[in-house]
Amino acid sequence: MMSPFAEEIKKQDVVDQLTWDDSVNANEIYVNVRDATVELRGTVQNFTAKMAAERDTYQVPGVRNVENHLEIDFPPGITLPGDGEITENLEHMLSWNSEITAENIEVSTKDHEVTLSGQVGSYWEKYLAGNYANSIRGVIEVVNNLTVKPDRTVVDEHIAEDIRKAFRRTLLIEEDRIRVEVHNGIVHLSGSVPGFLTKIQANNIAIYTSGVKDVVDEMTIS
């Protein structure tokens, strides 16, 4: 079991990392460390800062899991867009983006929570649409209910092999440490990776592989 002194050092490393990131106002973030898991509680100024705080925490050596319970508390005195304006802003952003075919995407907003529904032709389009929604001013949460209907059918075995080949071309990834299973276009990644950057890289490869309908990340950090 990790000693209290070692826990306190790791906690300070996390606090220092969050304080370093200028996009995250860490004044109201409270950090708790349980062995290799870090719990984040408190408030941040927007959804982007919430995601950045989680990303920063994963980059601290030794952190294997992050429980992100941060809530969004917009700074006082700032006039936020209403639900209708948030919906309109996101619809414009999606329609102007040449990477995403947005004609079958429906956007709704209630109490600053955005829900995406409808259909896209690839999993990476669903992923990007969710990221765009997260970046819209005034959004506190995104529910991505988009379904993926690939433009062309790719058998599961070919999807898995395409992912493995991409792993071999990537310096960060040791292929034999990650298990790739594909069932009906849904990719399951499991195994142990050495760090957060490797985990992100493996996920990105799966996200952008042709024929993928969803990605389930069960990888652990060792």
Short mmCIF file of C-alpha atoms in Angstrom, two decimals:
data_model
loop_
_atom_site.label_atom_id
_atom_site.label_comp_id
_atom_site.label_asym_id
_atom_site.label_seq_id
_atom_site.Cartn_x
_atom_site.Cartn_y
_atom_site.Cartn_z
CA MET A 1 0.00 0.00 0.00
CA MET A 2 1.23 3.47 -0.85
CA SER A 3 2.43 5.44 2.18
CA PRO A 4 0.63 8.68 3.17
CA PHE A 5 3.79 10.59 2.36
CA ALA A 6 3.95 9.15 -1.15
CA GLU A 7 0.25 9.90 -1.63
CA GLU A 8 0.75 13.49 -0.56
CA ILE A 9 3.63 13.93 -3.02
CA LYS A 10 1.53 12.60 -5.90
CA LYS A 11 -1.36 14.84 -4.84
CA GLN A 12 0.95 17.86 -4.97
CA ASP A 13 2.15 16.81 -8.42
CA VAL A 14 -1.47 16.78 -9.62
CA VAL A 15 -2.19 20.16 -8.04
CA ASP A 16 0.94 21.63 -9.63
CA GLN A 17 -0.03 20.21 -13.04
CA LEU A 18 -3.54 21.68 -12.84
CA THR A 19 -2.20 25.03 -11.67
CA TRP A 20 0.33 25.09 -14.53
CA ASP A 21 -2.38 24.79 -17.20
CA ASP A 22 -3.56 28.33 -17.87
CA SER A 23 -6.79 27.06 -19.48
CA VAL A 24 -7.84 25.50 -16.17
CA ASN A 25 -8.69 27.69 -13.20
CA ALA A 26 -7.58 25.28 -10.49
CA ASN A 27 -8.55 27.45 -7.51
CA GLU A 28 -11.77 25.49 -6.88
CA ILE A 29 -10.49 22.01 -7.77
CA TYR A 30 -10.04 19.53 -4.93
CA VAL A 31 -7.77 16.51 -5.44
CA ASN A 32 -7.97 13.19 -3.64
CA VAL A 33 -5.53 10.33 -4.28
CA ARG A 34 -6.26 6.66 -3.62
CA ASP A 35 -3.27 4.58 -4.68
CA ALA A 36 -3.09 5.16 -8.47
CA THR A 37 -6.58 6.72 -8.79
CA VAL A 38 -7.09 10.48 -8.66
CA GLU A 39 -10.49 11.95 -7.82
CA LEU A 40 -11.26 15.49 -8.99
CA ARG A 41 -14.06 17.45 -7.34
CA GLY A 42 -15.08 21.09 -7.25
CA THR A 43 -15.87 23.51 -10.05
CA VAL A 44 -14.34 24.79 -13.26
CA GLN A 45 -15.34 27.61 -15.58
CA ASN A 46 -16.43 25.60 -18.64
CA PHE A 47 -16.68 22.12 -20.13
CA THR A 48 -13.36 22.46 -21.97
CA ALA A 49 -11.61 23.13 -18.66
CA LYS A 50 -13.24 20.03 -17.17
CA MET A 51 -11.82 17.84 -19.93
CA ALA A 52 -8.43 19.59 -19.77
CA ALA A 53 -8.20 18.93 -16.03
CA GLU A 54 -8.73 15.21 -16.61
CA ARG A 55 -6.16 15.15 -19.42
CA ASP A 56 -3.60 17.01 -17.30
CA THR A 57 -4.08 14.64 -14.39
CA TYR A 58 -3.47 11.59 -16.55
CA GLN A 59 -0.13 13.08 -17.58
CA VAL A 60 1.20 12.95 -14.00
CA PRO A 61 3.51 9.90 -13.66
CA GLY A 62 1.91 7.02 -11.79
CA VAL A 63 -1.71 8.02 -12.36
CA ARG A 64 -3.69 5.08 -13.76
CA ASN A 65 -7.27 6.25 -13.37
CA VAL A 66 -9.09 9.58 -13.03
CA GLU A 67 -12.56 10.01 -11.55
CA ASN A 68 -13.74 13.36 -12.88
CA HIS A 69 -16.57 14.73 -10.73
CA LEU A 70 -15.92 18.37 -11.58
CA GLU A 71 -18.96 20.58 -12.06
CA ILE A 72 -19.20 23.67 -14.22
CA ASP A 73 -19.78 27.01 -12.55
CA PHE A 74 -19.68 29.85 -15.04
CA PRO A 75 -17.96 33.03 -13.76
CA PRO A 76 -20.34 35.64 -12.31
CA GLY A 77 -21.27 38.60 -14.48
CA ILE A 78 -21.00 36.63 -17.73
CA THR A 79 -24.11 36.54 -19.89
CA LEU A 80 -24.47 33.03 -21.24
CA PRO A 81 -26.28 32.11 -24.45
CA GLY A 82 -29.67 30.52 -23.96
CA ASP A 83 -30.56 27.01 -25.01
CA GLY A 84 -31.87 28.16 -28.40
CA GLU A 85 -28.71 30.12 -29.15
CA ILE A 86 -26.48 27.19 -28.14
CA THR A 87 -28.42 24.92 -30.50
CA GLU A 88 -28.17 27.44 -33.33
CA ASN A 89 -24.45 28.02 -32.79
CA LEU A 90 -23.70 24.30 -32.87
CA GLU A 91 -25.87 23.70 -35.92
CA HIS A 92 -23.96 26.43 -37.76
CA MET A 93 -20.61 25.00 -36.68
CA LEU A 94 -21.54 21.51 -37.86
CA SER A 95 -22.95 22.71 -41.20
CA TRP A 96 -19.87 24.85 -41.91
CA ASN A 97 -17.47 21.97 -41.19
CA SER A 98 -16.48 20.16 -44.36
CA GLU A 99 -15.39 17.01 -42.48
CA ILE A 100 -18.82 16.15 -41.12
CA THR A 101 -21.97 15.41 -43.10
CA ALA A 102 -24.40 17.15 -40.77
CA GLU A 103 -27.66 16.87 -42.69
CA ASN A 104 -28.85 13.94 -40.54
CA ILE A 105 -27.67 15.35 -37.20
CA GLU A 106 -30.28 16.78 -34.85
CA VAL A 107 -29.27 19.12 -32.02
CA SER A 108 -31.35 19.91 -28.95
CA THR A 109 -30.42 21.82 -25.80
CA LYS A 110 -32.09 21.90 -22.39
CA ASP A 111 -30.65 23.70 -19.38
CA HIS A 112 -27.32 24.03 -21.26
CA GLU A 113 -27.09 20.27 -21.84
CA VAL A 114 -26.73 19.40 -25.52
CA THR A 115 -28.10 16.19 -27.00
CA LEU A 116 -26.96 14.97 -30.42
CA SER A 117 -29.19 12.50 -32.23
CA GLY A 118 -29.54 11.19 -35.75
CA GLN A 119 -27.05 9.38 -37.95
CA VAL A 120 -23.55 9.79 -39.36
CA GLY A 121 -21.51 7.68 -41.77
CA SER A 122 -18.45 7.05 -39.58
CA TYR A 123 -17.50 6.83 -35.93
CA TRP A 124 -14.94 9.61 -36.26
CA GLU A 125 -17.71 11.97 -37.41
CA LYS A 126 -19.66 11.12 -34.24
CA TYR A 127 -16.51 11.75 -32.22
CA LEU A 128 -15.82 15.11 -33.88
CA ALA A 129 -19.45 16.23 -33.54
CA GLY A 130 -19.23 15.57 -29.81
CA ASN A 131 -16.01 17.56 -29.55
CA TYR A 132 -17.57 20.50 -31.38
CA ALA A 133 -20.54 20.40 -29.02
CA ASN A 134 -18.18 20.42 -26.04
CA SER A 135 -16.50 23.58 -27.35
CA ILE A 136 -19.68 25.65 -27.67
CA ARG A 137 -19.89 28.47 -25.14
CA GLY A 138 -22.43 27.82 -22.41
CA VAL A 139 -22.50 24.02 -22.69
CA ILE A 140 -22.21 22.09 -19.43
CA GLU A 141 -22.76 18.56 -20.71
CA VAL A 142 -23.03 16.68 -24.02
CA VAL A 143 -25.10 13.54 -24.62
CA ASN A 144 -23.94 12.00 -27.89
CA ASN A 145 -26.69 9.67 -29.11
CA LEU A 146 -25.60 9.68 -32.76
CA THR A 147 -25.78 6.30 -34.43
CA VAL A 148 -23.15 5.23 -36.94
CA LYS A 149 -24.06 3.66 -40.25
CA PRO A 150 -20.80 3.22 -42.17
CA ASP A 151 -20.79 4.28 -45.81
CA ARG A 152 -19.38 0.87 -46.69
CA THR A 153 -19.46 -2.47 -44.92
CA VAL A 154 -16.16 -3.75 -43.52
CA VAL A 155 -16.03 -7.20 -41.92
CA ASP A 156 -14.93 -7.35 -38.30
CA GLU A 157 -11.73 -9.26 -39.06
CA HIS A 158 -10.58 -6.59 -41.50
CA ILE A 159 -11.32 -3.81 -39.02
CA ALA A 160 -9.28 -5.56 -36.34
CA GLU A 161 -6.38 -6.18 -38.74
CA ASP A 162 -6.41 -2.55 -39.93
CA ILE A 163 -6.14 -1.41 -36.31
CA ARG A 164 -3.30 -3.83 -35.54
CA LYS A 165 -1.38 -2.74 -38.64
CA ALA A 166 -1.74 0.90 -37.58
CA PHE A 167 -0.45 -0.05 -34.11
CA ARG A 168 2.67 -1.53 -35.74
CA ARG A 169 3.31 1.75 -37.56
CA THR A 170 3.15 3.75 -34.31
CA LEU A 171 6.23 4.16 -32.13
CA LEU A 172 4.25 4.70 -28.92
CA ILE A 173 2.35 1.42 -29.14
CA GLU A 174 3.59 -2.08 -28.35
CA GLU A 175 1.07 -4.15 -30.28
CA ASP A 176 1.28 -7.23 -28.07
CA ARG A 177 0.15 -5.21 -25.02
CA ILE A 178 -3.25 -4.30 -26.49
CA ARG A 179 -5.96 -6.81 -27.32
CA VAL A 180 -8.25 -5.83 -30.19
CA GLU A 181 -11.66 -7.46 -30.54
CA VAL A 182 -14.37 -6.38 -32.99
CA HIS A 183 -18.00 -7.49 -32.93
CA ASN A 184 -20.50 -6.03 -35.40
CA GLY A 185 -18.25 -3.03 -35.95
CA ILE A 186 -17.82 -2.30 -32.23
CA VAL A 187 -14.15 -2.23 -31.22
CA HIS A 188 -13.08 -3.39 -27.76
CA LEU A 189 -9.56 -2.40 -26.67
CA SER A 190 -8.14 -4.08 -23.57
CA GLY A 191 -4.76 -4.75 -22.04
CA SER A 192 -2.19 -2.61 -20.29
CA VAL A 193 -0.39 0.43 -21.72
CA PRO A 194 2.51 2.38 -20.22
CA GLY A 195 0.90 5.82 -20.19
CA PHE A 196 -1.95 8.14 -21.06
CA LEU A 197 -0.48 9.24 -24.39
CA THR A 198 -0.31 5.63 -25.57
CA LYS A 199 -3.90 5.09 -24.47
CA ILE A 200 -5.05 8.16 -26.43
CA GLN A 201 -3.07 7.10 -29.50
CA ALA A 202 -4.60 3.62 -29.48
CA ASN A 203 -8.08 5.10 -29.13
CA ASN A 204 -7.49 7.55 -31.98
CA ILE A 205 -6.37 4.76 -34.28
CA ALA A 206 -9.57 2.83 -33.56
CA ILE A 207 -11.74 5.94 -33.92
CA TYR A 208 -10.44 6.74 -37.40
CA THR A 209 -10.44 3.18 -38.76
CA SER A 210 -12.92 2.52 -41.57
CA GLY A 211 -16.03 0.52 -40.67
CA VAL A 212 -15.93 1.22 -36.93
CA LYS A 213 -19.30 1.91 -35.25
CA ASP A 214 -18.15 2.38 -31.66
CA VAL A 215 -15.03 2.11 -29.50
CA VAL A 216 -15.02 0.61 -26.00
CA ASP A 217 -11.85 1.47 -24.12
CA GLU A 218 -11.01 -1.06 -21.40
CA MET A 219 -7.26 -0.43 -21.41
CA THR A 220 -5.49 0.16 -18.12
CA ILE A 221 -2.37 2.18 -17.45
CA SER A 222 0.48 0.33 -15.78
#
